[in-house]
GROMACS .gro file of C-alpha atoms in nm:
model
  174
    1GLY     CA    1  16.041  12.593  12.338
    2GLY     CA    2  16.376  12.757  12.376
    3LYS     CA    3  16.498  13.103  12.296
    4ASN     CA    4  16.487  13.179  11.921
    5GLY     CA    5  16.304  12.853  11.852
    6TRP     CA    6  16.572  12.604  11.967
    7TRP     CA    7  16.490  12.297  12.171
    8GLY     CA    8  16.772  12.079  12.285
    9LYS     CA    9  17.132  12.130  12.389
   10ALA     CA   10  17.226  12.471  12.253
   11GLU     CA   11  17.112  12.798  12.102
   12GLY     CA   12  17.126  12.865  11.732
   13GLY     CA   13  17.193  13.170  11.530
   14ARG     CA   14  17.222  13.302  11.179
   15ALA     CA   15  17.493  13.123  10.989
   16GLY     CA   16  17.812  13.293  10.881
   17GLU     CA   17  18.096  13.179  10.660
   18THR     CA   18  18.361  13.141  10.925
   19GLY     CA   19  18.573  12.834  10.978
   20ARG     CA   20  18.732  12.562  10.770
   21GLN     CA   21  18.540  12.421  10.476
   22ILE     CA   22  18.510  12.042  10.512
   23PHE     CA   23  18.276  11.960  10.223
   24GLU     CA   24  18.162  12.112   9.894
   25LYS     CA   25  17.980  11.949   9.605
   26ASP     CA   26  17.794  12.068   9.296
   27ASP     CA   27  17.504  11.873   9.148
   28HIS     CA   28  17.348  11.901   8.805
   29VAL     CA   29  17.035  12.108   8.749
   30GLY     CA   30  16.738  11.900   8.637
   31ASP     CA   31  16.815  11.569   8.809
   32ASP     CA   32  16.528  11.599   9.058
   33ARG     CA   33  16.323  11.307   8.926
   34GLY     CA   34  16.419  11.048   9.188
   35ALA     CA   35  16.624  10.730   9.165
   36GLY     CA   36  16.393  10.572   8.907
   37GLY     CA   37  16.331  10.896   8.721
   38HIS     CA   38  15.959  10.885   8.797
   39PHE     CA   39  15.915  11.167   9.047
   40THR     CA   40  15.688  11.447   8.931
   41TYR     CA   41  15.602  11.762   9.119
   42PRO     CA   42  15.246  11.800   9.250
   43ARG     CA   43  15.026  11.994   9.011
   44ASN     CA   44  14.949  12.271   9.262
   45ARG     CA   45  15.122  12.588   9.137
   46GLN     CA   46  15.301  12.631   9.471
   47PHE     CA   47  15.516  12.323   9.394
   48GLN     CA   48  15.732  12.484   9.127
   49PRO     CA   49  15.976  12.257   8.943
   50GLY     CA   50  16.323  12.282   9.094
   51ILE     CA   51  16.226  12.310   9.462
   52ALA     CA   52  16.363  11.958   9.520
   53ASP     CA   53  16.668  12.007   9.296
   54LEU     CA   54  16.972  12.054   9.519
   55THR     CA   55  17.250  12.208   9.306
   56HIS     CA   56  17.521  12.283   9.563
   57LEU     CA   57  17.609  12.185   9.920
   58ARG     CA   58  17.882  12.339  10.138
   59ILE     CA   59  17.972  12.253  10.496
   60TRP     CA   60  18.229  12.431  10.708
   61GLU     CA   61  18.326  12.403  11.071
   62ASN     CA   62  18.478  12.605  11.349
   63PRO     CA   63  18.532  12.498  11.712
   64ASP     CA   64  18.176  12.599  11.808
   65ALA     CA   65  17.958  12.514  11.506
   66LEU     CA   66  17.903  12.340  11.176
   67THR     CA   67  17.750  12.558  10.907
   68PHE     CA   68  17.554  12.418  10.615
   69GLU     CA   69  17.455  12.595  10.295
   70MET     CA   70  17.233  12.427  10.039
   71THR     CA   71  17.153  12.589   9.704
   72PHE     CA   72  16.847  12.473   9.515
   73HIS     CA   73  16.744  12.534   9.155
   74LYS     CA   74  16.432  12.708   9.290
   75LEU     CA   75  16.296  12.808   9.630
   76VAL     CA   76  15.947  12.949   9.684
   77ASP     CA   77  15.774  13.129   9.965
   78PRO     CA   78  15.395  13.120   9.929
   79GLY     CA   79  15.370  13.344  10.235
   80TRP     CA   80  15.211  13.096  10.477
   81HIS     CA   81  15.502  13.116  10.721
   82PRO     CA   82  15.732  13.410  10.642
   83GLU     CA   83  15.942  13.320  10.946
   84TYR     CA   84  16.086  13.024  10.751
   85GLY     CA   85  16.207  13.227  10.450
   86TYR     CA   86  16.081  12.955  10.212
   87GLN     CA   87  15.850  12.655  10.209
   88LEU     CA   88  15.774  12.326  10.034
   89THR     CA   89  16.142  12.225   9.994
   90TYR     CA   90  16.257  11.939  10.217
   91ALA     CA   91  16.602  11.782  10.250
   92ALA     CA   92  16.781  11.520  10.458
   93ILE     CA   93  17.157  11.548  10.516
   94GLY     CA   94  17.332  11.236  10.645
   95LEU     CA   95  17.664  11.265  10.828
   96ASP     CA   96  17.896  10.969  10.886
   97SER     CA   97  18.125  11.021  11.182
   98GLY     CA   98  18.236  10.669  11.264
   99PRO     CA   99  18.121  10.310  11.308
  100GLY     CA  100  17.754  10.221  11.314
  101GLY     CA  101  17.490  10.446  11.170
  102THR     CA  102  17.169  10.399  10.982
  103HIS     CA  103  17.112  10.338  10.613
  104THR     CA  104  16.746  10.448  10.627
  105ILE     CA  105  16.622  10.801  10.569
  106GLY     CA  106  16.328  10.849  10.803
  107LYS     CA  107  16.044  11.103  10.818
  108ASN     CA  108  15.837  10.915  10.562
  109GLY     CA  109  16.127  10.930  10.315
  110ARG     CA  110  16.068  10.566  10.225
  111THR     CA  111  16.422  10.544  10.091
  112THR     CA  112  16.780  10.479  10.193
  113PHE     CA  113  17.111  10.654  10.149
  114PRO     CA  114  17.289  10.545   9.831
  115GLY     CA  115  17.549  10.270   9.829
  116ASN     CA  116  17.680  10.155  10.163
  117PHE     CA  117  17.655  10.499  10.325
  118ARG     CA  118  17.544  10.497  10.689
  119ALA     CA  119  17.465  10.813  10.885
  120ASN     CA  120  17.536  10.869  11.254
  121ARG     CA  121  17.337  11.193  11.235
  122ILE     CA  122  17.061  11.297  10.996
  123ILE     CA  123  16.963  11.660  10.967
  124TYR     CA  124  16.610  11.706  10.837
  125VAL     CA  125  16.564  12.050  10.685
  126SER     CA  126  16.233  12.213  10.600
  127GLY     CA  127  16.105  12.540  10.750
  128GLY     CA  128  16.310  12.438  11.052
  129ILE     CA  129  16.581  12.189  11.139
  130GLN     CA  130  16.575  11.861  11.328
  131VAL     CA  131  16.888  11.663  11.419
  132VAL     CA  132  16.833  11.289  11.470
  133ASP     CA  133  17.093  11.039  11.589
  134GLU     CA  134  17.126  10.684  11.458
  135SER     CA  135  16.890  10.548  11.725
  136GLY     CA  136  16.616  10.795  11.629
  137LYS     CA  137  16.662  11.029  11.926
  138ILE     CA  138  16.635  11.404  11.865
  139PRO     CA  139  16.915  11.592  12.047
  140ALA     CA  140  16.812  11.930  11.899
  141GLU     CA  141  16.563  12.099  11.672
  142TYR     CA  142  16.494  12.452  11.556
  143MET     CA  143  16.182  12.625  11.429
  144PRO     CA  144  16.215  12.998  11.356
  145ARG     CA  145  15.964  13.219  11.533
  146ASN     CA  146  16.007  13.534  11.323
  147LYS     CA  147  16.167  13.652  10.997
  148SER     CA  148  16.498  13.730  11.168
  149GLY     CA  149  16.542  13.355  11.233
  150ALA     CA  150  16.463  13.242  10.877
  151ILE     CA  151  16.706  12.989  10.730
  152GLY     CA  152  16.585  13.027  10.369
  153ASP     CA  153  16.659  13.300  10.115
  154ILE     CA  154  16.445  13.272   9.800
  155LYS     CA  155  16.642  13.544   9.618
  156ARG     CA  156  16.965  13.346   9.652
  157HIS     CA  157  16.787  13.005   9.638
  158THR     CA  158  16.976  12.903   9.950
  159VAL     CA  159  16.906  12.748  10.287
  160ARG     CA  160  17.179  12.824  10.542
  161PHE     CA  161  17.206  12.735  10.910
  162SER     CA  162  17.460  12.660  11.181
  163LEU     CA  163  17.441  12.384  11.439
  164PRO     CA  164  17.637  12.351  11.763
  165ARG     CA  165  17.952  12.144  11.709
  166GLU     CA  166  17.875  11.942  12.025
  167LEU     CA  167  17.589  11.770  11.837
  168PHE     CA  168  17.851  11.599  11.619
  169PRO     CA  169  18.093  11.420  11.853
  170ASN     CA  170  18.343  11.294  11.594
  171ASP     CA  171  18.560  11.442  11.320
  172LEU     CA  172  18.364  11.487  10.997
  173SER     CA  173  18.644  11.607  10.772
  174ALA     CA  174  18.778  11.265  10.672
   0.00000   0.00000   0.00000
């Protein structure tokens, strides 16, 4: 493993709000039932409704990094791994930066991106972060080793992290 939990090309750090915003989108609360409307949360009390309900996504960039902030209806921390800041919420962010790409969301997602969207990079976010390119290679991943590296904040219901800009070779602002 690398310093602060990073493996791959570069070191990570706590995310700030510096740079130019390139994406922002709100999403309705309560639409976390899947494409067919049949998803239900597991009955275990740790899986509180809303932990899969993304309500806001912001992405900004500066010359050195891309910063992502996801807000969920609910985040929980059952205390198993306090170094994560939250648990049981999982997300995949697809980024299209040019020709090619994949339509399939991996990691047992058993689904695809909507419409004709194809991702050149997919960022899988749980207690840590894994960046995967369109061929399935992993150029970088991060797993926090202590609370100071946590990417989740259950009080604000947010997950925030920065990734080295060099992991995303093309312009994403278009």
